[in-house]
Coordinates of C-alpha atoms in Angstrom, one line a residue:
Chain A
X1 CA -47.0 7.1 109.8
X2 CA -47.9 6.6 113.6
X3 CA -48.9 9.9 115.7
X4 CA -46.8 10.8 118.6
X5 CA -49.3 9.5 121.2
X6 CA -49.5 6.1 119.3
X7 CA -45.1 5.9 119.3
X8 CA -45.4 7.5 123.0
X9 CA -47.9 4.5 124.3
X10 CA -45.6 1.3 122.4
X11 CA -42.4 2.9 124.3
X12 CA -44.5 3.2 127.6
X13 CA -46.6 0.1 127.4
X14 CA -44.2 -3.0 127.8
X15 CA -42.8 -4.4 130.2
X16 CA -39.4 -3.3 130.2
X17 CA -39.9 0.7 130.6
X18 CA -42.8 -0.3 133.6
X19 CA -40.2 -2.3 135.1
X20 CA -38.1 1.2 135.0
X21 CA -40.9 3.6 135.6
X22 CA -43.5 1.9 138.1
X23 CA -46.0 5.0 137.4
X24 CA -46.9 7.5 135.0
X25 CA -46.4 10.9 136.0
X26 CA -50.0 12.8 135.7
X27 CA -48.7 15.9 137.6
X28 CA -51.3 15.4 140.4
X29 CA -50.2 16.2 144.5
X30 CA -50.0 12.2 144.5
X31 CA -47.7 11.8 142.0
X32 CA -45.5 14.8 142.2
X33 CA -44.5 13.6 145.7
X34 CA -44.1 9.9 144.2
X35 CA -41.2 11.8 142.0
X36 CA -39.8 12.7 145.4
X37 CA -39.7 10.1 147.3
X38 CA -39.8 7.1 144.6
X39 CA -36.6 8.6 143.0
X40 CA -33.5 7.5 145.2
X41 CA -31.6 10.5 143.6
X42 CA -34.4 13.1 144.6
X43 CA -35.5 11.7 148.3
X44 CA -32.4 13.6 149.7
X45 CA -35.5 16.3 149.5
X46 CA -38.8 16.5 151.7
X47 CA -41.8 16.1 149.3
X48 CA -42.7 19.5 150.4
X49 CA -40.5 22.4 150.9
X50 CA -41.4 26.1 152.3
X51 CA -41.2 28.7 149.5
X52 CA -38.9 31.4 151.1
X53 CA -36.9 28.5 152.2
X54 CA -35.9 27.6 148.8
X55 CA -35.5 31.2 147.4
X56 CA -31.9 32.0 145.7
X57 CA -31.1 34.6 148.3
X58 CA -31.9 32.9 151.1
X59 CA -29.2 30.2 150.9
X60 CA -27.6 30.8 147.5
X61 CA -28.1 27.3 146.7
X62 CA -24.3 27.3 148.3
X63 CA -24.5 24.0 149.6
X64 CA -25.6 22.3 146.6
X65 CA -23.6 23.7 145.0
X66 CA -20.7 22.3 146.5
X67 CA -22.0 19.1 146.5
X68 CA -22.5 19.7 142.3
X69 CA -18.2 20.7 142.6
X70 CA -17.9 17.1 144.9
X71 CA -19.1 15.3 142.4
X72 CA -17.7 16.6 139.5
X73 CA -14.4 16.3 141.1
X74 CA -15.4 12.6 141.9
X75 CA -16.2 11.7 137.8
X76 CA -13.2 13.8 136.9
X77 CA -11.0 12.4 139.2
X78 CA -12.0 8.7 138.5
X79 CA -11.3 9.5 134.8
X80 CA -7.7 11.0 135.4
X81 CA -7.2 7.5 137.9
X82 CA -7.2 5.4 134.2
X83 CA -4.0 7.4 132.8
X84 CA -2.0 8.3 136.1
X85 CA 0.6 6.1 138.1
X86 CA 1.0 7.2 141.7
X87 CA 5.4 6.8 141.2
X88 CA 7.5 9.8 141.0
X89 CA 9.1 7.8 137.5
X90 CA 5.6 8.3 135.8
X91 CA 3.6 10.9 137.4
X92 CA 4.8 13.7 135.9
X93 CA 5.0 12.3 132.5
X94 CA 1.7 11.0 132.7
X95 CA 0.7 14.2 133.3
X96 CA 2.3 15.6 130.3
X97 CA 0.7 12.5 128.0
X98 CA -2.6 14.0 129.8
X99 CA -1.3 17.3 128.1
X100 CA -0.2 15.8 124.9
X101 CA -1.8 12.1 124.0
X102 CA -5.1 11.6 125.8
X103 CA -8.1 13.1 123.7
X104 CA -9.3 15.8 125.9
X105 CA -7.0 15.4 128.2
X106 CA -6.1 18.8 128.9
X107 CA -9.7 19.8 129.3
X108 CA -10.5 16.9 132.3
X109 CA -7.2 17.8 134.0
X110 CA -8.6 21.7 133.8
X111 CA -12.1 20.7 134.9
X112 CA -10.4 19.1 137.8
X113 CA -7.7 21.9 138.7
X114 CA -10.8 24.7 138.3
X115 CA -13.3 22.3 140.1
X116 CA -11.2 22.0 143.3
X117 CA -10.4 25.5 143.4
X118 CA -14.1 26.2 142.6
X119 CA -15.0 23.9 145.7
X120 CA -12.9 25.3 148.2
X121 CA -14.1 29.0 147.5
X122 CA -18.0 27.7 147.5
X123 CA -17.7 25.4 150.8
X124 CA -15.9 28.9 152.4
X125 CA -19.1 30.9 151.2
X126 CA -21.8 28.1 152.0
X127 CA -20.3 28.5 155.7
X128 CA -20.6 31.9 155.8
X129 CA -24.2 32.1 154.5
X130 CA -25.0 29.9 157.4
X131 CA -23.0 31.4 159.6
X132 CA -25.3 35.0 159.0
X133 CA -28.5 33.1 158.9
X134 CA -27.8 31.6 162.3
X135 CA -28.6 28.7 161.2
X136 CA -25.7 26.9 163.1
X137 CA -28.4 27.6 166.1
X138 CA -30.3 25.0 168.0
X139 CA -31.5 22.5 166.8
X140 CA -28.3 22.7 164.7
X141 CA -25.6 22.9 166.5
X142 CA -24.2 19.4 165.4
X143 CA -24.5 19.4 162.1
X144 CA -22.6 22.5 161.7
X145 CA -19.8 20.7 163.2
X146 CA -20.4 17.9 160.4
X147 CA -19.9 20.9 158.2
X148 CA -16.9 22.2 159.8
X149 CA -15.3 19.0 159.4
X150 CA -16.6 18.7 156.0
X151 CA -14.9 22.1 155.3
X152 CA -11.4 20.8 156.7
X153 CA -11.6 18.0 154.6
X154 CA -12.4 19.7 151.4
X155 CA -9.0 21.9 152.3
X156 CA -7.5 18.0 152.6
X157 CA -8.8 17.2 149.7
X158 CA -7.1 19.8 147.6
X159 CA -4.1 19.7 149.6
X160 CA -3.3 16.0 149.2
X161 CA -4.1 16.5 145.1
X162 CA -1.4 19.3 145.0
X163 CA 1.6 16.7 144.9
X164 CA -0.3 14.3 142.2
X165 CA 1.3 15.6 139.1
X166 CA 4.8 15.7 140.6
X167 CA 5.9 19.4 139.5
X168 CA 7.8 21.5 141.4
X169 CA 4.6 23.8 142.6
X170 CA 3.0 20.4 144.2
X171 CA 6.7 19.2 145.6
X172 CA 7.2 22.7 146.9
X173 CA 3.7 23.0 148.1
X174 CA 3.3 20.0 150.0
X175 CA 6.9 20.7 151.4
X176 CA 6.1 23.8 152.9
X177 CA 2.9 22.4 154.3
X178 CA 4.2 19.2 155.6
X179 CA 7.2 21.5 157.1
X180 CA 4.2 22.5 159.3
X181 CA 4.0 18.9 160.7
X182 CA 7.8 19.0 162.1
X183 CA 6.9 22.0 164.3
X184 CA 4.2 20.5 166.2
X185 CA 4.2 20.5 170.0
X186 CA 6.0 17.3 171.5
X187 CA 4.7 15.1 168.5
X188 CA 7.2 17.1 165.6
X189 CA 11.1 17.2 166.1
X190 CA 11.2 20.7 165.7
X191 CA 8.0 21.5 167.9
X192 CA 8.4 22.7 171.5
X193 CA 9.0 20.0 174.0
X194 CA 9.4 17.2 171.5
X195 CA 12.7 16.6 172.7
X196 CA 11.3 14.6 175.6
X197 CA 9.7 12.4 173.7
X198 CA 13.1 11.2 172.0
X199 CA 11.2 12.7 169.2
X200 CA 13.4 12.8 165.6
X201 CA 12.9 13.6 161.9
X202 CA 12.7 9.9 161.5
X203 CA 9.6 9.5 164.0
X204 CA 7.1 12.4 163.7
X205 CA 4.3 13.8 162.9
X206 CA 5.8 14.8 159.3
X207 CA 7.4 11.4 158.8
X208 CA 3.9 9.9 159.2
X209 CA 2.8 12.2 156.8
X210 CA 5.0 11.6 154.5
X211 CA 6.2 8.5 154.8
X212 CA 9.5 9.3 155.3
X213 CA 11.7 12.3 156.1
X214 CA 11.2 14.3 153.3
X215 CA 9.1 14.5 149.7
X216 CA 9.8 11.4 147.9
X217 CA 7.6 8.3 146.4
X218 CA 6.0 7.1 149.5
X219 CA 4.6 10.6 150.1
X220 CA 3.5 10.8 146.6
X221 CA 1.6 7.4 147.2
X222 CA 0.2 8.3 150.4
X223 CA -1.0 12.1 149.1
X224 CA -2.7 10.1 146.0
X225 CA -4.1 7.3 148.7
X226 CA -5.6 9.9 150.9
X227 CA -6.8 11.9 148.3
X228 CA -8.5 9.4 145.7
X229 CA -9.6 6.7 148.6
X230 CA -9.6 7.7 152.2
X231 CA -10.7 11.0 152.5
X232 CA -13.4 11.0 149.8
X233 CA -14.6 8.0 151.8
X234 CA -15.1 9.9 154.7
X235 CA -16.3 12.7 153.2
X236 CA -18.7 10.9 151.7
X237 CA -19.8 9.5 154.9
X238 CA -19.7 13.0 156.6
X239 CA -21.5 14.0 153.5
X240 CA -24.5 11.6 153.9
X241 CA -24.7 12.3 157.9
X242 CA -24.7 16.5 157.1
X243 CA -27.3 16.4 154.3
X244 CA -29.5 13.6 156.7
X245 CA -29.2 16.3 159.4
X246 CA -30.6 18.5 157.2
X247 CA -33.8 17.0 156.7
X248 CA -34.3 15.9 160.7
X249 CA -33.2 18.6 162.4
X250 CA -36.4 20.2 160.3
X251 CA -35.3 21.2 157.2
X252 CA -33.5 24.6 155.6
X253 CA -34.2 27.0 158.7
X254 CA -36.3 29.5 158.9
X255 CA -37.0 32.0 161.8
X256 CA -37.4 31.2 164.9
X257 CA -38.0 33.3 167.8
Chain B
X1 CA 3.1 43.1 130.8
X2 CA 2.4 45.0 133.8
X3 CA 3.0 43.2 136.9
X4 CA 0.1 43.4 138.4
X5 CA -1.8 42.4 135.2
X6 CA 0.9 39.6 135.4
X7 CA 0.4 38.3 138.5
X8 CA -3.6 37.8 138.4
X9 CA -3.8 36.2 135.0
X10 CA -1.4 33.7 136.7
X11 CA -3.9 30.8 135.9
X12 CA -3.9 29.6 139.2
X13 CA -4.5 33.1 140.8
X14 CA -7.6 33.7 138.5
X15 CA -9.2 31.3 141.1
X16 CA -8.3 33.8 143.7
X17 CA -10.0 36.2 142.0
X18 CA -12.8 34.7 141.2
X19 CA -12.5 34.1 145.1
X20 CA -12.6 37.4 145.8
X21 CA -15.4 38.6 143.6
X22 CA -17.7 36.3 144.7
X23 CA -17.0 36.6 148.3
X24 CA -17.8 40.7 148.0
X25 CA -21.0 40.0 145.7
X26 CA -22.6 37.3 148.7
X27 CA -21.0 39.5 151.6
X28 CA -22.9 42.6 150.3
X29 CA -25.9 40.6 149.3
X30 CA -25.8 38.7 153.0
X31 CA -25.7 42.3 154.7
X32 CA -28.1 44.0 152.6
X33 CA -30.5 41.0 153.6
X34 CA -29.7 41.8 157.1
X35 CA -30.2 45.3 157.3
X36 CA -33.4 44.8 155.6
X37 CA -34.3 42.3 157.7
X38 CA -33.5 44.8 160.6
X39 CA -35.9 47.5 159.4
X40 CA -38.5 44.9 159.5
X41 CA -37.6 43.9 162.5
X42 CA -37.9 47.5 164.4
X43 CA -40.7 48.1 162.5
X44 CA -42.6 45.0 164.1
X45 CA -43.0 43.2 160.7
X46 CA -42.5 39.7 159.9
X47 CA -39.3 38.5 158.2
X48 CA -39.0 36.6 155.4
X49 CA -40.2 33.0 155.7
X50 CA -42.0 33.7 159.0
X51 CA -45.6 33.1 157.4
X52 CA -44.4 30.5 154.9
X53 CA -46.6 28.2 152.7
X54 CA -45.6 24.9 151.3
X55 CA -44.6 23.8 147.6
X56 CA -43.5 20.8 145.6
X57 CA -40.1 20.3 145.4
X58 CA -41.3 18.7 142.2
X59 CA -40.6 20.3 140.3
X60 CA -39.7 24.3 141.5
X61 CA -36.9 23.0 143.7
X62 CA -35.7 20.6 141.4
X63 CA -35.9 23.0 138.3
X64 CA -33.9 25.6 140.0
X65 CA -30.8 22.8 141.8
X66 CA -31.2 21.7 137.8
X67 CA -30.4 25.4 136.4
X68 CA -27.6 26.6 138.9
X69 CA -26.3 22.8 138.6
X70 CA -26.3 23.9 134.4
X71 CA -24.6 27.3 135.1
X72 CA -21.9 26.0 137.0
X73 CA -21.2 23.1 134.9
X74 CA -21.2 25.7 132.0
X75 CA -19.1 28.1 134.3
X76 CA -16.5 25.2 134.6
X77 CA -16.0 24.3 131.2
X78 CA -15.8 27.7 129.6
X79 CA -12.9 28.7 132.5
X80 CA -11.7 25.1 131.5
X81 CA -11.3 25.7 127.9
X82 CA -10.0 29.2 128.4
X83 CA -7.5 28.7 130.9
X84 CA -5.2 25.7 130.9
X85 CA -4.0 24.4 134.4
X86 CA -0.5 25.2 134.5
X87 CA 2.4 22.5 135.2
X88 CA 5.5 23.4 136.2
X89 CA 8.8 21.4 135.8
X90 CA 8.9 18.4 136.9
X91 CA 9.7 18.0 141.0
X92 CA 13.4 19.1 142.0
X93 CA 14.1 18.8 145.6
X94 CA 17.4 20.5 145.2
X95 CA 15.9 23.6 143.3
X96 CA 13.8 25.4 145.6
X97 CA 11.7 28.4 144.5
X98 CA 11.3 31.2 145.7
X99 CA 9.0 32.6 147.0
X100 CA 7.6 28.4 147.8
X101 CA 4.1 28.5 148.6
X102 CA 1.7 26.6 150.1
X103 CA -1.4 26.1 148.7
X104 CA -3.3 29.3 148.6
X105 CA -5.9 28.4 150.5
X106 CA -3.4 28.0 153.5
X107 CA -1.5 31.2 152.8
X108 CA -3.1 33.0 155.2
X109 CA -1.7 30.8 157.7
X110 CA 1.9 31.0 155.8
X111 CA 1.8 34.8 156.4
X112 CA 1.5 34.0 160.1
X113 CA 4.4 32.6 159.9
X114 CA 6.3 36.1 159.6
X115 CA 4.7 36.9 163.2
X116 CA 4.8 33.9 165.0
X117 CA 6.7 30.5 165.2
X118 CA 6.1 27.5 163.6
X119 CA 4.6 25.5 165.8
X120 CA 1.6 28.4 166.6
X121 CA 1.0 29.4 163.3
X122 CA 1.5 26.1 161.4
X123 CA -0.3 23.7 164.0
X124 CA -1.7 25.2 167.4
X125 CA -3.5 28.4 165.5
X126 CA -5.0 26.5 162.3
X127 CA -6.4 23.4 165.6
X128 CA -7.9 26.7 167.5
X129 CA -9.2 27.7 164.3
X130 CA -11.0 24.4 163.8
X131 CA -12.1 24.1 167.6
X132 CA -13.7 27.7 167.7
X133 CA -15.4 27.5 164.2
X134 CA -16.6 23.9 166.1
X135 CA -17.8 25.5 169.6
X136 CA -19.3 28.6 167.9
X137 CA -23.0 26.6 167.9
X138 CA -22.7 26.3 172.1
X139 CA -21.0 29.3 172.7
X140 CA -23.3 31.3 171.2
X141 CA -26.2 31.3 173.4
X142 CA -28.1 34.6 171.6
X143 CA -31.3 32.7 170.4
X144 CA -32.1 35.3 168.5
X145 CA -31.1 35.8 164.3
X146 CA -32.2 31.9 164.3
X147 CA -32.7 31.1 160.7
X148 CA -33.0 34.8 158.9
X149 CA -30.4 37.3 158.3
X150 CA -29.6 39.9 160.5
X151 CA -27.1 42.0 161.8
X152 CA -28.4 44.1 164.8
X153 CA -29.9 40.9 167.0
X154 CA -26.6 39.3 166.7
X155 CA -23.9 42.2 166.4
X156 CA -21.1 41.0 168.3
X157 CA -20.9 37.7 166.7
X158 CA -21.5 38.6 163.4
X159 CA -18.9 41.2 163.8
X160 CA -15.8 38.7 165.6
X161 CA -16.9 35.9 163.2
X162 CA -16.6 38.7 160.1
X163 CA -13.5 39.5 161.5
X164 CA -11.8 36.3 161.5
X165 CA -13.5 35.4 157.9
X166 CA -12.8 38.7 155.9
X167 CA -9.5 40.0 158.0
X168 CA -7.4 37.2 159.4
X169 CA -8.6 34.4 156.7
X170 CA -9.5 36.1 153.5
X171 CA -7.5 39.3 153.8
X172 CA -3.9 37.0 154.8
X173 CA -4.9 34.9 151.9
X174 CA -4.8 37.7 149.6
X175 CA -1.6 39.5 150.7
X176 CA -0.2 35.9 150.7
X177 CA -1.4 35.2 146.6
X178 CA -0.8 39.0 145.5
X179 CA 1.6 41.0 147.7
X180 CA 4.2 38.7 149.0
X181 CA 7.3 37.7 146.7
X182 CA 10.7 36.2 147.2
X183 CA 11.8 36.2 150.3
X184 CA 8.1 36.8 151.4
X185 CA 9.2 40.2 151.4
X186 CA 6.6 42.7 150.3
X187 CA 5.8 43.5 146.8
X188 CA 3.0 46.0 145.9
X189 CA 1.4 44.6 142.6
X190 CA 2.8 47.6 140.3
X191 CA 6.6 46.6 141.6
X192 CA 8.8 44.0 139.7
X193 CA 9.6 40.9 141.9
X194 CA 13.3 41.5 142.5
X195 CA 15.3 37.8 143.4
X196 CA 18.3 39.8 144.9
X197 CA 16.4 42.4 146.9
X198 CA 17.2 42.1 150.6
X199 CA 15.5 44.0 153.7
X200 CA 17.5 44.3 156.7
X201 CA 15.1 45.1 159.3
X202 CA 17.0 44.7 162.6
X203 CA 14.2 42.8 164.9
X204 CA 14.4 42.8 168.5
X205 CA 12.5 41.6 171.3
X206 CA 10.2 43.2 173.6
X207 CA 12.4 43.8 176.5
X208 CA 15.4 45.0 174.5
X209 CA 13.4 48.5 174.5
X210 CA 14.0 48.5 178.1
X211 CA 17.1 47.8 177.7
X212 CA 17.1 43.9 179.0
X213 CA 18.4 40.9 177.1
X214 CA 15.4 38.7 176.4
X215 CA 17.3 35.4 176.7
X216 CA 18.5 36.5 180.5
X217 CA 16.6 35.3 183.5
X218 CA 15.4 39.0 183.7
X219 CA 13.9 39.2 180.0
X220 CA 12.0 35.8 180.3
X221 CA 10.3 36.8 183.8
X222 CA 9.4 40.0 181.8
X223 CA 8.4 38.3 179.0
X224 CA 6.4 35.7 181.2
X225 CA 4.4 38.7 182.8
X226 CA 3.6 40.5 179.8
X227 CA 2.0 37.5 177.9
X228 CA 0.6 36.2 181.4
X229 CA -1.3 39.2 182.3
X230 CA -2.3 39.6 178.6
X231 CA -3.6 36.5 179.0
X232 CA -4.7 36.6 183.1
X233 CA -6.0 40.2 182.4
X234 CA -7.8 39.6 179.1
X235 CA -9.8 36.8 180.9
X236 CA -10.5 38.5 184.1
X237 CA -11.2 41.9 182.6
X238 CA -14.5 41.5 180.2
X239 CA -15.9 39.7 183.5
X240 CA -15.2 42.4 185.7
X241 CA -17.2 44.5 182.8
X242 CA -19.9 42.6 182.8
X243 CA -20.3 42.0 186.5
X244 CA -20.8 45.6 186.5
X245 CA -22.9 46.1 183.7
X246 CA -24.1 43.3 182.6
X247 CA -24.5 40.6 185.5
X248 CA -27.2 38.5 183.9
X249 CA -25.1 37.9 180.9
X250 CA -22.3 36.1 183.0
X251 CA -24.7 34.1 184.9
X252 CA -26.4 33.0 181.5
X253 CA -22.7 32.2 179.9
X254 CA -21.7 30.1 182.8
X255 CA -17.9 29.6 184.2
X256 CA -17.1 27.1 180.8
X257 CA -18.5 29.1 178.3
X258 CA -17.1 32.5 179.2
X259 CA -13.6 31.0 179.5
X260 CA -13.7 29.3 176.4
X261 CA -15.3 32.5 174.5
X262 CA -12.7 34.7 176.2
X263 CA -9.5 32.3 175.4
X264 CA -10.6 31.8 171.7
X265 CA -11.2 35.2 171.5
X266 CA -7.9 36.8 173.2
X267 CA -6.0 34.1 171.1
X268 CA -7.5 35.7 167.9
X269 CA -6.8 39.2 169.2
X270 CA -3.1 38.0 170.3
X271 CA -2.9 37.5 165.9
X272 CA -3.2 41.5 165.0
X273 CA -1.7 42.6 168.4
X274 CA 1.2 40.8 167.5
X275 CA 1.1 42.0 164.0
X276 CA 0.8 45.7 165.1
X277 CA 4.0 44.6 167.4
X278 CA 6.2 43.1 164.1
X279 CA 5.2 45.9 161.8
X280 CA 5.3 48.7 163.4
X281 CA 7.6 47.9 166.9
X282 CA 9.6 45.6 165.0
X283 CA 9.6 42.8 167.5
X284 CA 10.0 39.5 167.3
X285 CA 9.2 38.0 170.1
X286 CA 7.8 38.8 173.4
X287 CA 8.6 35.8 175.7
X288 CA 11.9 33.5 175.2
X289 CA 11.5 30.7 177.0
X290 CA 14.0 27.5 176.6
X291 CA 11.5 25.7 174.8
X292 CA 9.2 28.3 172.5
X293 CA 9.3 31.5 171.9
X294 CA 6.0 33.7 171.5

C-alpha cells in the first residue's frame, strides 16, 4: 500500500501532467499570481485586486453573474441546437420530443427558459448597481456604452429565442413586437412619412425582419439565425471589449474625488 | 384558484416575480449604502474603499465568483425542476389571443402603446431610451459619487435615472405582466379576466374641450402650439432658472449638453404628462397633423 504523498508524486512527476501543469502551486506571492495570469480562464482578473473592491455589497458580483447566465445559456443552447430544426413543420414538434423523448429534455429546455429570463433581470440590476456607484463616470464613460449595448442585445437575445419553439406565445410575441417595426418613421409602411419613400408592407423595416410580410418560416429561420449565431457573436465580441475595459480603465472603481 | 394566486404561478410570470423581489432587495441595499455613505460623508470620514489594501485574487476573489457561480447554478436547476417552461399550442396565425403580448421585458413599452402611437412608443421612445441611457456618461458632468454609493452628491441624477428605472420601466412592466387583460383593459389581480367585457370610454382630443375639431386647420395650429411651447418652453425655461440662480452651472453644461439633457428629459416627462392626460382627461391626442398624431 503506497501513502498518499508517494500516489500524489507518480501522478505529478511525468511528463504528461507537467506538460498540463508547468508549476506546482506552493501558495507563495509568486505563485499565487502565476494562478492568475498563467490560467487563460483566470487572467480576465488583475493578479491583485483591492479588498473593498471585491466585497459582495459593493458590486453584488452582478456582472459576473451575468456573464455565469451567458454562458450557461450558451452550453444550453448548443445542446437544444442537436434536437431542433429551424422549419415551422418540425419546430414545434421537436419541442414536444424535447418534452417527451430526449432524456432530460425537459430540464435543458427549463434551464434555458429560466436562464434567459434570469439574465435579463440580472443585466437590468448589474446596470443599476453601476449606475448608483457612478461608476459610468470618467474614465468610464465608454465602456458603459459597451454595456448599454450589451444590455440591448441580451433583450435581442431573448426576443429572437421567443419564436424558436413555434407556439402560439412566441408567434404572437414576436408578432406584436415585429408589428413595432411597421410603424417606424419613413422606413415602416405604417410609420409617419413613409409614404414618400414608396414605402410598402413588402419593403420595410418589418419585412427585413421577418423575411417577409408576416410570421412565417423565413422569420422563424432568421429569429433562430440571429439568435444562435449572429448576435451571440457580437455579444461575445462586445463582451470581450466591456470586460477588457474593465481591467484598463483601472479596474472595479473605487472613489474618486 | 384565486386569480391573483393564478396569475403569478403562471410559470413564466414567476420570473417577474423573482424580478421584482430581487430588484427591491438590491434597490434598498443600494440606498441604504448610500445614505450610509452620506453620513460618512458629512461627517468628514472616508468611504468605503478610499484607504484600500491589496489582495490575491487567488484565491479570495476566485473562491467567492466560484460560490455565487454554485448558488446560481443551484438556484437554476431547483426553479428548473420545479417549474416546467410552458408551451402553448402550436403557432396559429388565424387564432389570435387575447390579450397578445410581447415579451415581458418589453411590456412596459406595450403599455405605452395605450398613450401614444405606434411609431413613438414602439420605435422613437425605446431609440431615445437607448441614446439617453448611452449619453448619461457625458451628460453628467457631477464628478462627484465616482465609484461609491451615494445619494446626496448626486441627487438629481439618481433621482431622474430612478425614475425612469423603477416608474416608467419597471413599474409599466408590472402593470403590463399583472394588471392588464384582454383587450388590455384593466384587471386588478382579485378580478376574473372577463373575454366579453367592453369599456367605452369616449376619447377626445385636446381641443375638443374648447370646443374645436382637432382635425380642422384651427385644432392642428392649437395643437402645434401646445406641444411646441411644451417643447420651446421646457427648453428655455430650466435655463432661464439657472441663469438666475445658478449661472455657473449653464456655463459648465455648455449649449450641447444642456439641450440634449433638457430634450431627453422633457421627452421622458412628455410619458407621465401624457398619461395623466389619457387617464384622467381622457384625451387622446394633442396634435393631429396629416402625417402623426401625438
Amino acid at each position: 500500500m503506497k501513502s498518499l504523498p508517494e500516489i500524489t508524486d507518480k501522478v505529478k512527476k511525468n511528463l504528461i501532467w507537467k506538460s498540463v501543469f508547468r508549476r506546482d502551486y506552493r501558495n507563495t506571492v509568486r505563485d499565487r499570481a502565476q494562478a492568475v495570469f498563467g490560467n487563460v480562464f483566470l487572467h480576465l482578473h488583475p493578479v491583485q485586486v483591492r479588498e473593498s473592491a471585491v466585497k459582495l455589497r459593493f458590486t453584488w458580483g452582478m456582472g459576473g453573474i451575468t456573464l455565469f447566465a451567458f454562458i450557461i445559456l450558451v452550453i444550453t443552447g448548443v445542446v437544444l441546437m442537436f434536437y431542433y430544426h429551424p422549419s415551422i413543420d418540425q419546430a414545434y414538434t421537436d419541442i414536444k420530443d424535447l418534452e417527451f423523448q430526449v432524456p432530460f429534455g425537459v430540464i435543458l429546455r427549463n434551464l434555458h427558459r429560466w436562464g434567459a429570463h434570469f439574465m435579463v433581470i440580472v443585466v437590468m440590476i448589474h446596470m443599476f448597481r453601476v449606475f448608483m456607484t457612478g461608476s459610468y463616470k470618467a474614465p468610464r464613460q465608454f465602456n458603459w456604452g459597451v454595456g448599454v449595448i450589451l444590455l440591448v442585445l441580451t433583450f435581442l437575445l431573448s426576443f429572437t429565442g421567443y419564436l424558436t419553439p413555434w407556439d402560439q406565445l412566441g408567434f404572437w410575441a414576436i408578432t406584436v413586437g415585429t408589428n413595432m417595426g411597421a410603424a417606424t418613421p419613413l422606413l415602416g409602411y405604417q410609420g409617419p412619412f413613409s409614404e414618400y419613400l414608396h414605402i410598402t408592407p413588402y419593403n420595410d423595416v418589418r419585412f427585413a425582419l421577418l423575411g417577409g410580410a408576416q410570421v412565417g418560416g423565413n422569420a422563424l429561420l432568421r429569429s433562430y439565425i440571429w439568435h444562435c449565431v449572429a448576435i451571440p457573436l457580437v455579444a461575445t465580441i462586445l463582451m470581450m471589449v466591456h470586460f477588457w475595459r474593465v481591467r484598463k480603465d483601472g479596474g472595479i472603481s473605487k472613489p474618486q474625488k | 384558484m384565486n386569480p391573483f394566486i393564478e396569475i403569478i404561478t403562471q410559470p413564466d410570470n414567476i420570473a417577474i416575480v423573482i424580478m421584482v423581489i430581487m430588484v427591491s432587495f438590491y434597490m434598498v441595499w443600494a440606498f441604504q449604502q448610500a445614505f450610509q455613505n452620506d453620513r460618512l460623508l458629512a461627517a468628514g470620514l472616508p468611504v468605503d474603499g478610499e484607504n484600500d489594501r491589496f489582495i490575491d485574487t487567488f484565491k479570495p476573489l476566485v473562491r467567492i465568483e466560484l460560490l455565487i457561480a454554485l448558488v446560481v447554478m443551484v438556484g437554476l436547476t431547483v426553479w428548473s425542476i420545479l417549474v416546467d417552461a410552458p408551451l402553448e399550442e402550436i403557432a396559429n396565425p388565424t387564432l389570435t389571443p387575447n390579450p397578445a403580448k410581447a415579451p415581458w421585458y418589453f411590456l412596459g413599452l406595450q403599455e405605452l402603446l395605450v398613450y401614444f402611437d405606434p411609431w413613438l412608443a414602439g420605435v422613437v421612445l425605446p431609440s431615445l431610451i437607448v441614446v439617453g441611457l448611452l449619453a448619461i456618461p457625458y451628460i453628467d458632468i457631477n464628478p462627484k459619487g465616482n465609484g461609491y454609493y451615494t445619494f446626496a452628491e448626486r441627487k438629481w441624477s439618481i433621482i431622474i435615472f430612478s425614475f425612469g428605472f423603477f416608474v416608467l420601466w419597471l413599474l409599466l412592466i408590472v402593470i403590463g405582466v399583472f394588471f392588464r387583460g384582454p383587450g388590455w383593459l384593466w384587471y386588478w389581480p382579485w378580478q376574473e379576466w372577463d373575454h366579453s367585457r367592453v369599456v367605452f370610454e369616449p376619447t377626445r382630443d385636446l381641443t375638443a374641450l374648447i370646443g374645436i375639431e382637432s382635425r380642422s386647420l384651427p385644432g392642428f395650429i392649437i395643437g402645434a402650439i401646445v406641444v411646441g411651447s411644451y417643447m420651446v418652453g421646457g427648453m428655455i425655461a430650466p435655463y432661464l432658472y439657472w441663469k438666475k440662480n445658478n449661472p455657473e452651472l449653464l456655463t459648465q453644461l455648455g449649449m450641447i449638453r444642456y439641450v440634449t439633457i433638457i430634450f431627453l428629459f422633457i421627452t421622458m416627462m412628455s410619458i407621465p404628462i401624457k398619461m395623466v392626460l389619457r387617464l384622467v382627461f381622457l384625451i387622446k391626442y394633442v396634435w393631429i397633423t396629416p402625417w402623426f398624431s401625438v
